[in-house]
Amino acid sequence: MLNYFLKGEKGTRLRFMGMLLSAALVLLSVFTLTQKGLNFGLDFTGGYLTEFTTSQSVELKELQSFIAKNHNGEFELTAQGNSHFQLREAPSASTTANSLDWQSAVTQNDDINAQVLSSAYIGSQVGDELFDQGCLAMFAAMIAVMIYLAVRFEWRLALGSVVALVHDLILVLGLFSLLQIEFNLTVLASLLAIIGYSLNDSIIVGDRVRELLRVQSNNVLSPATIINNAIKSTLTRTLITSGTTLATVASVWLLAGAPLQGFAIALFTGIVVGTFSSICIAATLPELLGLSAKNYEVKVDAHTQTLLDMP
């Protein structure tokens, strides 16, 4: 079915429509990031982190409602299991009085009968250092990717892969900003994984485009047709790889609990948009920049050409 839509002008039209859609989504993501920003977690903002258990299974919403009655500031409660919970308090809310109030309430209530396991304060300075180091790691990964692409591909294909990579990261960050999902260290780690996965998709398509361009050195087929053929020949492999990876990430999302939810959401989104961008950006942008079979013709000097022409 998908191969049918990738035939001839229909396939080219779909790729260009997908590229326009990607551009619109990038603009929307940038606008959302500038207006709403990211909802940084405790790893970056600092505050109190308290873990406690209850003597019996308690519904998360019921426990959250009970704590809210005894807590004056903002907090985030997540379930680590049926009777294991984790409460995060922002720096403005993590005062000693607040902590004592809600902790006393949950430990003295007979229905909850909680027991505090640990309570630690994370300073904002530590969060700033973690954020700086994480961004430095992502920047170093991007530089390594650009060097690798510059060596492996002709500059048009390399630029298409880089733009597709930036596109994927911006869309994931835009989703987290739009939904105000907590952005913590695990999400930052998932961005590094997305860089590798997106690059893998783009390289598979780019390699096939390069191979077909070298074969079509006589310019019988147009670049658009060659790119469509390259996408069709790699589409099954791409969908199988993405599908199996998505199934694994979806399992983590649904079964691993709240601590890895942000990681799974980011990785799931990154795989989907990465597969999309490898077709609509990494393979389409080089065509707009004038990629053709001539870019892969073997140049022969005059002396060698004379020898080749000799009977």
Coordinates of C-alpha atoms in Angstrom, one line a residue:
M1 CA 0.0 0.0 0.0
L2 CA 2.7 2.5 1.0
N3 CA 4.8 1.6 -2.1
Y4 CA 1.8 2.5 -4.2
F5 CA 1.7 6.1 -2.8
L6 CA 5.5 6.4 -3.3
K7 CA 5.2 5.9 -7.1
G8 CA 6.0 8.7 -9.6
E9 CA 4.8 12.2 -9.0
K10 CA 2.4 11.1 -6.3
G11 CA 5.3 10.0 -4.1
T12 CA 7.3 13.2 -4.7
R13 CA 4.2 15.3 -3.9
L14 CA 3.6 13.4 -0.7
R15 CA 7.3 13.9 0.3
F16 CA 7.1 17.7 -0.3
M17 CA 3.7 17.9 1.6
G18 CA 5.3 16.1 4.5
M19 CA 8.2 18.5 4.4
L20 CA 5.8 21.5 4.6
L21 CA 4.0 19.8 7.5
S22 CA 7.3 19.3 9.3
A23 CA 8.2 23.0 8.8
A24 CA 4.8 24.0 10.3
L25 CA 5.3 21.7 13.3
V26 CA 8.8 23.1 13.9
L27 CA 7.5 26.7 13.9
L28 CA 4.7 25.7 16.3
S29 CA 7.2 23.9 18.6
V30 CA 9.5 26.9 18.6
F31 CA 6.5 29.2 19.4
T32 CA 5.4 27.0 22.2
L33 CA 8.9 26.8 23.7
T34 CA 9.3 30.6 23.7
Q35 CA 5.8 31.1 25.2
K36 CA 5.5 28.3 27.8
G37 CA 9.1 27.0 28.2
L38 CA 9.9 23.6 29.6
N39 CA 8.5 22.2 32.9
F40 CA 11.9 21.5 34.5
G41 CA 11.8 18.7 37.2
L42 CA 13.4 18.6 40.6
D43 CA 16.7 17.4 39.0
F44 CA 17.2 20.9 37.6
T45 CA 15.2 23.2 39.9
G46 CA 16.1 21.8 43.3
G47 CA 13.8 21.1 46.2
Y48 CA 12.8 18.3 48.6
L49 CA 12.4 14.7 47.5
T50 CA 10.7 12.4 50.0
E51 CA 10.0 8.7 49.6
F52 CA 7.5 6.8 51.9
T53 CA 5.5 3.6 52.0
T54 CA 2.0 2.9 53.3
S55 CA 0.9 -0.1 55.3
Q56 CA -1.8 -0.9 52.7
S57 CA -2.6 -0.2 49.1
V58 CA -3.8 3.4 48.6
E59 CA -5.1 5.1 45.4
L60 CA -2.8 7.8 44.1
K61 CA -5.6 10.3 43.6
E62 CA -7.0 9.8 47.2
L63 CA -3.5 10.1 48.7
Q64 CA -2.8 13.2 46.6
S65 CA -6.1 14.8 47.7
F66 CA -5.3 14.0 51.4
I67 CA -1.8 15.5 51.2
A68 CA -3.1 18.6 49.5
K69 CA -5.2 19.4 52.6
N70 CA -2.1 19.5 54.7
H71 CA 0.3 21.1 52.2
N72 CA 0.3 24.8 51.4
G73 CA 2.6 24.8 48.4
E74 CA 3.0 22.9 45.1
F75 CA 4.1 19.3 45.0
E76 CA 4.1 16.3 42.7
L77 CA 3.2 12.8 44.0
T78 CA 4.2 9.7 41.9
A79 CA 3.5 6.1 42.7
Q80 CA 6.6 3.8 42.6
G81 CA 4.4 0.7 43.4
N82 CA 1.2 -0.2 45.1
S83 CA 2.3 1.1 48.5
H84 CA 5.5 3.1 47.6
F85 CA 5.3 6.8 46.8
Q86 CA 7.6 9.6 46.0
L87 CA 6.8 13.3 46.7
R88 CA 8.6 16.2 45.1
E89 CA 8.4 19.7 46.4
A90 CA 9.5 22.8 44.5
P91 CA 12.0 25.1 46.3
S92 CA 9.3 27.7 47.0
A93 CA 7.1 25.0 48.6
S94 CA 9.7 22.8 50.3
T95 CA 9.7 24.6 53.7
T96 CA 10.3 22.8 57.0
A97 CA 6.7 23.6 58.2
N98 CA 5.1 22.2 55.0
S99 CA 7.2 19.0 55.2
L100 CA 6.4 18.4 58.8
D101 CA 2.7 19.1 58.3
W102 CA 2.0 16.6 55.5
Q103 CA 4.5 14.0 56.8
S104 CA 2.8 14.1 60.2
A105 CA -0.6 13.8 58.6
V106 CA 0.2 10.7 56.5
T107 CA 2.1 8.9 59.3
Q108 CA -0.6 9.5 62.0
N109 CA -3.6 8.6 59.8
D110 CA -4.7 5.1 60.6
D111 CA -6.0 4.4 57.0
I112 CA -2.6 5.4 55.5
N113 CA -0.1 4.7 58.2
A114 CA 2.8 5.9 56.1
Q115 CA 6.5 5.4 57.0
V116 CA 9.0 7.9 55.6
L117 CA 12.0 6.1 54.1
S118 CA 14.1 9.1 53.0
S119 CA 13.9 12.9 52.7
A120 CA 16.7 14.7 50.8
Y121 CA 17.2 18.3 49.6
I122 CA 18.6 18.9 46.1
G123 CA 20.1 22.3 45.7
S124 CA 19.5 24.4 42.6
Q125 CA 23.2 24.8 42.0
V126 CA 23.4 21.0 41.5
G127 CA 20.5 21.2 39.1
D128 CA 22.2 23.9 37.1
E129 CA 25.4 21.8 36.9
L130 CA 23.4 18.8 35.7
F131 CA 21.6 20.8 33.1
D132 CA 24.9 22.4 31.8
Q133 CA 26.6 19.0 31.6
G134 CA 23.6 17.4 29.9
C135 CA 23.5 20.2 27.3
L136 CA 27.2 19.9 26.8
A137 CA 26.8 16.1 26.2
M138 CA 24.1 16.8 23.6
F139 CA 26.2 19.4 21.9
A140 CA 29.2 17.1 21.8
A141 CA 27.0 14.3 20.3
M142 CA 25.7 16.8 17.6
I143 CA 29.3 17.8 16.7
A144 CA 30.3 14.2 16.4
V145 CA 27.3 13.4 14.2
M146 CA 28.1 16.4 11.9
I147 CA 31.7 15.3 11.5
Y148 CA 30.6 11.7 10.7
L149 CA 28.1 12.8 8.1
A150 CA 30.6 15.2 6.5
V151 CA 33.0 12.3 5.9
R152 CA 30.3 9.8 4.8
F153 CA 28.0 11.7 2.5
E154 CA 28.1 14.4 -0.2
W155 CA 27.2 17.7 1.5
R156 CA 23.6 17.8 0.3
L157 CA 22.7 14.4 1.9
A158 CA 24.7 15.3 5.0
L159 CA 22.8 18.6 5.4
G160 CA 19.5 16.8 5.0
S161 CA 20.4 14.4 7.8
V162 CA 21.4 17.2 10.1
V163 CA 18.2 19.2 9.5
A164 CA 16.2 16.0 10.1
L165 CA 18.0 15.5 13.4
V166 CA 17.4 19.0 14.6
H167 CA 13.7 18.7 13.5
D168 CA 13.3 15.6 15.6
L169 CA 14.7 17.2 18.7
I170 CA 12.7 20.4 18.3
L171 CA 9.4 18.5 17.9
V172 CA 10.1 16.4 21.0
L173 CA 10.9 19.5 23.1
G174 CA 7.8 21.2 21.7
L175 CA 5.6 18.4 22.8
F176 CA 7.0 18.5 26.3
S177 CA 6.5 22.3 26.4
L178 CA 2.9 22.0 25.0
L179 CA 1.8 19.4 27.5
Q180 CA 4.0 20.7 30.3
I181 CA 5.4 17.2 30.9
E182 CA 8.2 17.2 33.5
F183 CA 11.6 17.6 31.9
N184 CA 14.2 15.8 34.0
L185 CA 17.5 13.9 33.5
T186 CA 15.9 10.8 32.1
V187 CA 14.2 12.9 29.4
L188 CA 17.5 14.5 28.6
A189 CA 19.1 11.1 28.3
S190 CA 16.3 10.1 25.9
L191 CA 17.2 13.1 23.6
L192 CA 20.7 11.6 23.3
A193 CA 19.1 8.2 22.3
I194 CA 16.9 10.0 19.8
I195 CA 20.0 11.6 18.1
G196 CA 21.4 8.1 17.5
Y197 CA 18.1 6.6 16.3
S198 CA 17.2 9.4 14.0
L199 CA 20.7 9.4 12.5
N200 CA 20.4 5.6 11.9
D201 CA 17.2 6.1 9.9
S202 CA 18.6 9.0 7.8
I203 CA 21.8 7.0 7.0
I204 CA 19.8 4.0 5.8
V205 CA 17.9 6.1 3.3
G206 CA 20.9 8.2 2.4
D207 CA 23.1 5.2 1.7
R208 CA 20.4 3.8 -0.7
V209 CA 20.0 7.1 -2.4
R210 CA 23.8 7.3 -3.0
E211 CA 23.9 3.8 -4.3
L212 CA 21.2 4.4 -6.8
L213 CA 22.7 7.7 -7.9
R214 CA 26.0 6.0 -8.7
V215 CA 24.2 3.3 -10.7
Q216 CA 22.2 5.9 -12.7
S217 CA 25.2 7.8 -13.8
N218 CA 23.8 8.0 -17.3
N219 CA 20.9 10.2 -16.0
V220 CA 18.2 8.0 -17.3
L221 CA 16.0 8.5 -14.2
S222 CA 15.3 11.8 -12.6
P223 CA 16.6 12.5 -9.0
A224 CA 13.0 12.5 -7.7
T225 CA 12.4 9.0 -9.1
I226 CA 15.7 7.7 -7.8
I227 CA 14.9 9.0 -4.3
N228 CA 11.4 7.5 -4.4
N229 CA 12.9 4.1 -5.4
A230 CA 15.4 4.4 -2.6
I231 CA 12.7 5.1 0.0
K232 CA 10.6 2.2 -1.4
S233 CA 13.5 -0.2 -1.1
T234 CA 14.2 0.7 2.5
L235 CA 10.7 1.2 3.7
T236 CA 10.0 -2.3 4.9
R237 CA 13.2 -2.4 6.9
T238 CA 12.5 1.0 8.4
L239 CA 8.9 0.1 9.4
I240 CA 9.9 -3.2 10.9
T241 CA 12.8 -1.7 12.9
S242 CA 10.6 1.3 14.1
G243 CA 7.7 -1.0 14.9
T244 CA 9.6 -3.4 17.1
T245 CA 11.3 -0.5 18.9
L246 CA 8.0 1.3 19.4
A247 CA 6.6 -1.9 20.9
T248 CA 9.4 -2.0 23.4
V249 CA 9.2 1.7 24.3
A250 CA 5.4 1.4 24.7
S251 CA 5.9 -1.5 27.1
V252 CA 8.2 0.7 29.2
W253 CA 5.7 3.6 29.0
L254 CA 2.8 1.5 30.2
L255 CA 4.5 -0.9 32.7
A256 CA 7.6 0.8 34.1
G257 CA 5.7 3.4 36.1
A258 CA 6.0 7.1 36.6
P259 CA 9.8 7.4 36.9
L260 CA 10.4 6.3 33.3
Q261 CA 7.2 7.8 31.8
G262 CA 8.8 10.9 30.5
F263 CA 11.7 8.9 29.1
A264 CA 9.3 6.6 27.2
I265 CA 7.1 9.5 25.9
A266 CA 10.2 11.3 24.5
L267 CA 11.7 8.2 22.9
F268 CA 8.3 7.1 21.5
T269 CA 7.8 10.5 19.9
G270 CA 11.4 10.7 18.7
I271 CA 11.1 7.3 16.9
V272 CA 7.9 8.3 15.2
V273 CA 9.1 11.8 14.0
G274 CA 12.5 10.3 13.2
T275 CA 11.0 7.8 10.8
F276 CA 8.9 10.5 9.3
S277 CA 11.8 13.0 8.9
S278 CA 14.1 10.4 7.3
I279 CA 11.7 10.3 4.4
C280 CA 10.3 13.8 4.2
I281 CA 13.4 15.8 5.1
A282 CA 16.6 13.8 5.0
A283 CA 15.7 12.5 1.5
T284 CA 13.7 15.5 0.2
L285 CA 15.9 18.4 1.2
P286 CA 18.9 17.2 -0.9
E287 CA 16.6 17.1 -4.0
L288 CA 15.7 20.7 -3.4
L289 CA 19.4 21.6 -3.2
G290 CA 20.1 20.1 -6.6
L291 CA 21.3 16.5 -5.8
S292 CA 21.7 14.5 -9.0
A293 CA 23.7 11.6 -10.4
K294 CA 26.3 14.0 -11.6
N295 CA 27.4 14.5 -8.0
Y296 CA 28.6 10.9 -7.9
E297 CA 30.2 10.7 -11.4
V298 CA 33.8 9.5 -11.3
K299 CA 36.0 12.3 -12.6
V300 CA 38.7 11.1 -15.0
D301 CA 41.7 13.3 -16.0
A302 CA 42.7 13.9 -19.6
H303 CA 45.6 11.3 -19.7
T304 CA 43.4 8.5 -18.3
Q305 CA 40.6 9.4 -20.7
T306 CA 43.1 9.1 -23.6
L307 CA 44.2 5.6 -22.4
L308 CA 40.5 4.6 -22.1
D309 CA 39.8 5.8 -25.7
M310 CA 42.7 3.8 -27.2
P311 CA 41.6 0.6 -29.1

